[in-house]
Amino acid sequence: MSRTLPPYFRLSPSLSKALNENQAVVALETTVITHGLPYPQNLQLAQEIEEEIHNAGCIPATIGIIDGKIVCGLTVDEIHALATRAQVSKVSLRDIAPLVVEKGWGGTTVAATMWVAHQVGIRVFSTGGIGGVHRYTETLRHSDVSADIQALAEIPVIVVCSGAKAILDLAATLEALETRSVPVVGYQTEVFPAFYSLGSPNLEVSVVVNTPQDIASLARTHWELGFQSAILVAAPPPQADALSADEVEAYIQQAVSEAEKQGIHGQAVTPFLLQRLYELSGGKSVQTNLSLLKNNARIAAQIALAWSKGR
Ligand code: PSU
Ligand code: MN
């Protein structure tokens, strides 16, 4: 990559080399580490995901904000510091500049990670679940829509996920993606997965694609035609670790009503609900989460390889 980045960014030496040599790279977010999963599972997971990507013959690039620097290719020590530090922000797009100015620390959301990946020239990004349209509640009386939706509409990156977080209104989330013309690709599936479970047949993806090579060529065609949006690739959680939709729904309804009663709002909603799901499911939700994150990383690595071969 020949473009020079402003000094707000810091790339690890191995990532710079990989990008210069057009090697296959997969970007990874850090909100899931800082705000989405309990310690120490979050740390173990971060390492296992990087291993999956290495084993597939790709370079992982975990992205986060450290001491006001936008870092791509965090080291093990930096990930450890992010995962264990007391003051770490959840950073979406609008939070990047303030955090850089105050020299803070942050875990980047899907939206922020997509943007950083695009700035440094990474085309493929792997995550668990995107943000989307939250369920309408009587206390809130408006819908809370994640900045991830707008980012997917505007940033040309391939995002591999297992759908949106199950705590959301999945039908409304799919509508929001349709309005913004984001292709929702089912990877070997016709239904939009529901993160912890395989998904319900009435929630359909916009196109089914069965191989990493075909996803890479779909993305290339989309962008060569001049479209600017992301390609959202949805892969179901591995069968062996998936939960039943009914079981998950019961936990979610309870957690949502607790959040409402306690007046939890804004950016605090997701971390609160995920923590309650963890407790209510006796830890099973985290097991599923780890399993799908690793699976998505493997798929993303295959797509990244296909993408870099096609260049
Ligand atoms: N999915 C999870 N856990 C998470 C997230 C998603 O299972 O922690 C994070 C992602 O980083 C996503 C963010 O981008 O939550 C969305 O937050 P919000 O709804 O506040 O935009
Ligand atoms: Mn929100």
Coordinates of C-alpha atoms and ligand atoms in Angstrom, one line a residue:
M1 CA 0.0 0.0 0.0
S2 CA 1.5 3.3 -1.0
R3 CA -0.8 5.7 0.8
T4 CA 0.8 7.5 3.8
L5 CA -1.4 7.5 6.9
P6 CA -1.6 10.5 9.3
P7 CA 0.4 10.1 12.5
Y8 CA -2.8 9.1 14.4
F9 CA -2.3 5.5 13.2
R10 CA 0.3 3.0 14.2
L11 CA 0.7 -0.3 12.2
S12 CA 2.6 -3.2 13.6
P13 CA 5.7 -4.0 11.5
S14 CA 4.3 -7.4 10.5
L15 CA 1.1 -5.8 9.3
S16 CA 2.9 -3.1 7.3
K17 CA 4.9 -5.8 5.6
A18 CA 1.9 -8.0 4.9
L19 CA 0.0 -5.0 3.4
N20 CA 3.0 -4.0 1.3
E21 CA 3.3 -7.5 0.0
N22 CA -0.4 -7.9 -0.7
Q23 CA -0.7 -10.8 1.7
A24 CA -4.1 -11.9 2.9
V25 CA -5.1 -10.0 6.1
V26 CA -8.1 -10.2 8.4
A27 CA -9.1 -7.3 10.6
L28 CA -10.5 -8.0 14.1
E29 CA -12.5 -5.8 16.5
T30 CA -11.8 -5.2 20.2
T31 CA -15.2 -4.1 21.7
V32 CA -16.0 -7.8 21.9
I33 CA -12.9 -8.1 24.1
T34 CA -13.3 -5.0 26.2
H35 CA -17.1 -4.9 26.6
G36 CA -18.6 -8.1 25.1
L37 CA -17.1 -11.0 27.0
P38 CA -16.0 -11.7 30.6
Y39 CA -12.4 -11.9 31.6
P40 CA -10.4 -14.2 31.2
Q41 CA -12.4 -15.8 28.3
N42 CA -12.0 -12.6 26.4
L43 CA -8.2 -12.8 26.4
Q44 CA -8.0 -16.5 25.6
L45 CA -10.4 -15.9 22.8
A46 CA -8.4 -13.0 21.3
Q47 CA -5.4 -15.3 21.1
E48 CA -7.3 -18.3 19.7
I49 CA -8.8 -16.2 16.9
E50 CA -5.5 -14.9 15.9
E51 CA -4.2 -18.5 15.8
E52 CA -7.1 -19.6 13.6
I53 CA -6.2 -16.8 11.1
H54 CA -2.4 -17.6 11.2
N55 CA -3.2 -21.3 10.7
A56 CA -5.2 -20.5 7.6
G57 CA -2.1 -18.7 6.2
C58 CA -3.3 -15.1 6.8
I59 CA -2.2 -12.2 8.9
P60 CA -4.5 -11.1 11.7
A61 CA -4.8 -7.4 12.5
T62 CA -6.6 -6.7 15.8
I63 CA -7.5 -3.1 16.0
G64 CA -8.0 -0.8 19.0
I65 CA -7.0 2.5 20.5
I66 CA -4.1 2.7 22.9
D67 CA -3.0 5.9 24.5
G68 CA -4.7 7.9 21.8
K69 CA -3.1 5.9 18.9
I70 CA -5.2 4.0 16.5
V71 CA -3.3 0.7 16.5
C72 CA -3.6 -1.9 13.8
G73 CA -2.0 -5.2 14.6
L74 CA -2.1 -5.1 18.4
T75 CA 0.5 -7.2 20.2
V76 CA -0.4 -9.9 22.8
D77 CA 0.7 -7.5 25.5
E78 CA -1.4 -4.7 24.1
I79 CA -4.5 -6.9 23.9
H80 CA -3.8 -8.0 27.5
A81 CA -3.6 -4.4 28.6
L82 CA -6.8 -3.5 26.8
A83 CA -8.6 -6.5 28.3
T84 CA -7.6 -5.8 31.9
R85 CA -7.5 -2.0 32.2
A86 CA -10.1 -0.3 34.2
Q87 CA -10.7 2.7 31.9
V88 CA -11.4 1.5 28.4
S89 CA -14.1 3.1 26.2
K90 CA -16.4 1.5 23.7
V91 CA -15.5 3.3 20.5
S92 CA -17.8 3.8 17.6
L93 CA -17.1 6.2 14.7
R94 CA -17.9 9.5 16.5
D95 CA -15.8 8.5 19.5
I96 CA -12.5 8.1 17.7
A97 CA -11.4 11.7 17.5
P98 CA -12.3 12.6 21.1
L99 CA -10.4 9.5 22.3
V100 CA -7.4 10.4 20.2
V101 CA -7.4 13.9 21.6
E102 CA -7.6 12.8 25.2
K103 CA -5.0 10.0 24.6
G104 CA -7.5 7.4 25.9
W105 CA -7.9 3.7 25.4
G106 CA -10.7 2.0 23.6
G107 CA -12.1 -1.2 22.1
T108 CA -13.4 -0.5 18.6
T109 CA -16.9 -1.6 17.5
V110 CA -17.8 -3.1 14.2
A111 CA -18.3 0.4 12.7
A112 CA -15.1 1.8 14.0
T113 CA -13.1 -1.3 13.1
M114 CA -14.5 -1.3 9.5
W115 CA -13.4 2.3 9.1
V116 CA -9.9 1.7 10.4
A117 CA -9.5 -1.4 8.3
H118 CA -10.6 0.6 5.2
Q119 CA -8.2 3.5 6.0
V120 CA -5.2 1.1 6.1
G121 CA -6.2 -1.0 3.1
I122 CA -7.7 -4.2 4.7
R123 CA -10.7 -5.6 2.9
V124 CA -11.8 -8.4 5.1
F125 CA -13.0 -8.2 8.7
S126 CA -14.3 -10.9 11.0
T127 CA -16.6 -10.4 14.0
G128 CA -19.4 -12.1 16.0
G129 CA -22.5 -10.1 15.6
I130 CA -23.1 -6.6 14.2
G131 CA -25.1 -4.0 16.0
G132 CA -28.5 -3.1 14.5
V133 CA -32.0 -2.0 15.4
H134 CA -32.8 -2.6 19.1
R135 CA -36.2 -3.8 20.3
Y136 CA -38.7 -1.1 20.9
T137 CA -39.5 -0.7 24.6
E138 CA -42.2 1.3 26.3
T139 CA -39.6 3.2 28.5
L140 CA -37.4 4.0 25.6
R141 CA -40.2 4.9 23.1
H142 CA -37.8 5.3 20.2
S143 CA -35.6 2.8 18.4
D144 CA -32.0 2.6 19.2
V145 CA -30.1 2.0 15.9
S146 CA -26.4 1.1 16.0
A147 CA -23.9 3.2 14.0
D148 CA -22.8 -0.2 12.6
I149 CA -25.8 0.0 10.1
Q150 CA -24.6 3.3 8.7
A151 CA -21.0 2.1 8.5
L152 CA -22.1 -1.0 6.6
A153 CA -23.9 1.3 4.1
E154 CA -20.8 3.5 3.5
I155 CA -17.6 1.5 4.0
P156 CA -16.5 -1.0 1.4
V157 CA -15.3 -3.9 3.5
I158 CA -16.3 -7.6 3.6
V159 CA -17.7 -8.2 7.1
V160 CA -18.1 -11.8 8.3
C161 CA -20.5 -12.3 11.2
S162 CA -23.1 -14.7 12.6
G163 CA -25.9 -12.1 12.0
A164 CA -26.7 -9.4 14.4
K165 CA -26.7 -9.6 18.2
A166 CA -29.7 -11.8 19.2
I167 CA -30.8 -9.1 21.7
L168 CA -31.9 -6.9 18.7
D169 CA -35.0 -6.8 16.6
L170 CA -33.6 -9.0 13.7
A171 CA -36.4 -8.3 11.3
A172 CA -36.0 -4.5 11.7
T173 CA -32.2 -4.9 11.4
L174 CA -32.6 -6.7 8.1
E175 CA -35.0 -4.0 6.9
A176 CA -32.5 -1.3 7.8
L177 CA -29.8 -3.1 5.8
E178 CA -32.2 -3.4 2.8
T179 CA -33.1 0.3 2.9
R180 CA -29.3 1.1 2.7
S181 CA -28.8 -1.5 0.0
V182 CA -26.2 -3.6 1.9
P183 CA -25.9 -7.1 0.3
V184 CA -26.6 -9.7 3.1
V185 CA -24.9 -12.8 2.0
G186 CA -25.8 -16.1 3.6
Y187 CA -22.7 -18.3 3.7
Q188 CA -24.1 -21.8 2.9
T189 CA -27.4 -20.7 4.4
E190 CA -30.7 -19.1 3.3
V191 CA -31.6 -17.6 6.6
F192 CA -30.0 -14.8 8.6
P193 CA -28.5 -16.5 11.6
A194 CA -29.7 -15.4 15.0
F195 CA -26.2 -15.4 16.6
Y196 CA -26.7 -18.0 19.3
S197 CA -29.1 -20.0 17.2
L198 CA -29.4 -21.0 13.6
G199 CA -32.1 -18.4 12.7
S200 CA -35.7 -18.4 11.8
P201 CA -36.8 -19.3 8.2
N202 CA -38.8 -16.1 7.8
L203 CA -35.7 -14.0 8.1
E204 CA -34.0 -14.4 4.7
V205 CA -30.6 -13.2 3.4
S206 CA -30.5 -11.3 0.1
V207 CA -28.2 -13.8 -1.6
V208 CA -26.8 -17.2 -0.9
V209 CA -23.1 -17.8 -1.7
N210 CA -21.4 -21.1 -0.9
T211 CA -17.7 -20.6 -1.4
P212 CA -15.1 -18.1 -0.2
Q213 CA -14.0 -17.6 -3.9
D214 CA -17.5 -16.7 -4.9
I215 CA -17.8 -14.2 -2.0
A216 CA -14.5 -12.5 -3.1
S217 CA -15.8 -12.2 -6.7
L218 CA -19.2 -10.9 -5.6
A219 CA -17.4 -8.2 -3.6
R220 CA -15.1 -7.3 -6.5
T221 CA -18.1 -7.0 -8.8
H222 CA -20.1 -4.9 -6.3
W223 CA -17.3 -2.5 -5.9
E224 CA -16.3 -2.4 -9.6
L225 CA -19.9 -1.5 -10.4
G226 CA -19.3 1.5 -8.2
F227 CA -21.3 0.6 -5.1
Q228 CA -19.7 1.7 -1.9
S229 CA -21.4 -0.4 0.8
A230 CA -20.0 -3.3 2.7
I231 CA -20.7 -6.9 1.9
L232 CA -22.2 -8.5 5.0
V233 CA -21.5 -12.2 5.1
A234 CA -23.6 -14.2 7.6
A235 CA -22.5 -17.6 8.7
P236 CA -24.5 -19.6 11.2
P237 CA -22.9 -20.6 14.6
P238 CA -21.4 -24.2 14.4
Q239 CA -24.3 -26.7 15.0
A240 CA -22.6 -28.4 17.9
D241 CA -22.5 -25.1 20.0
A242 CA -25.7 -23.5 18.8
L243 CA -28.5 -23.0 21.4
S244 CA -32.2 -23.4 20.7
A245 CA -34.0 -20.2 19.6
D246 CA -36.7 -20.7 22.3
E247 CA -34.2 -21.0 25.1
V248 CA -32.3 -17.9 24.0
E249 CA -35.5 -15.9 23.5
A250 CA -36.6 -16.5 27.1
Y251 CA -33.3 -15.2 28.5
I252 CA -33.4 -12.2 26.2
Q253 CA -36.9 -11.2 27.2
Q254 CA -36.0 -11.4 30.9
A255 CA -32.7 -9.4 30.3
V256 CA -34.5 -6.7 28.2
S257 CA -37.2 -6.2 30.9
E258 CA -34.5 -5.9 33.6
A259 CA -32.6 -3.3 31.5
E260 CA -35.8 -1.4 31.1
K261 CA -36.6 -1.4 34.8
Q262 CA -33.1 -0.3 35.7
G263 CA -33.1 2.5 33.2
I264 CA -30.1 1.2 31.3
H265 CA -29.7 3.1 28.1
G266 CA -27.3 4.2 25.3
Q267 CA -24.0 2.4 24.9
A268 CA -24.5 0.5 28.2
V269 CA -27.4 -1.5 26.8
T270 CA -25.4 -4.1 24.9
P271 CA -22.9 -4.9 27.6
F272 CA -25.7 -5.2 30.2
L273 CA -27.8 -7.6 28.1
L274 CA -24.8 -9.8 27.2
Q275 CA -23.7 -10.1 30.8
R276 CA -27.3 -11.1 31.8
L277 CA -27.5 -13.7 29.0
Y278 CA -24.2 -15.1 30.3
E279 CA -25.6 -15.4 33.8
L280 CA -29.0 -16.7 32.8
S281 CA -27.7 -19.4 30.4
G282 CA -25.1 -20.6 33.0
G283 CA -22.3 -19.6 30.7
K284 CA -23.6 -21.3 27.6
S285 CA -24.0 -18.1 25.7
V286 CA -20.3 -17.4 26.0
Q287 CA -19.4 -20.9 24.8
T288 CA -21.5 -20.3 21.6
N289 CA -20.0 -16.9 21.2
L290 CA -16.4 -18.2 21.3
S291 CA -17.3 -21.0 18.9
L292 CA -18.9 -18.8 16.3
L293 CA -16.1 -16.2 16.6
K294 CA -13.5 -18.8 15.7
N295 CA -15.6 -20.2 12.9
N296 CA -16.1 -16.8 11.4
A297 CA -12.4 -16.1 11.6
R298 CA -11.7 -19.3 9.6
I299 CA -14.2 -18.3 7.0
A300 CA -12.9 -14.7 6.8
A301 CA -9.3 -16.0 6.4
Q302 CA -10.5 -18.1 3.4
I303 CA -12.2 -15.1 1.9
A304 CA -9.1 -13.0 2.4
L305 CA -6.9 -15.6 0.7
A306 CA -9.4 -15.7 -2.3
W307 CA -9.4 -11.9 -2.4
S308 CA -5.6 -11.5 -2.4
K309 CA -5.3 -14.2 -5.1
G310 CA -7.7 -12.5 -7.3
R311 CA -5.8 -9.2 -7.3
Ligands
PSU1 N1 -21.9 -8.5 19.4 C1 -21.7 -9.2 20.5 N2 -21.0 -8.6 21.5 C2 -20.5 -7.3 21.3 C3 -20.8 -6.6 20.1 C4 -21.5 -7.3 19.2 O1 -22.1 -10.3 20.7 O2 -19.9 -6.7 22.2 C5 -20.3 -5.2 19.9 C6 -19.8 -5.0 18.5 O3 -18.5 -4.4 18.6 C7 -20.8 -4.1 17.8 C8 -21.2 -3.3 19.0 O4 -20.2 -3.3 16.8 O5 -21.3 -4.2 20.0 C9 -22.5 -2.5 18.7 O6 -22.8 -1.7 19.8 P1 -24.0 -0.6 19.7 O7 -25.3 -1.4 19.5 O8 -24.0 0.2 20.9 O9 -23.7 0.2 18.4
MN2 MN -27.1 2.4 20.4

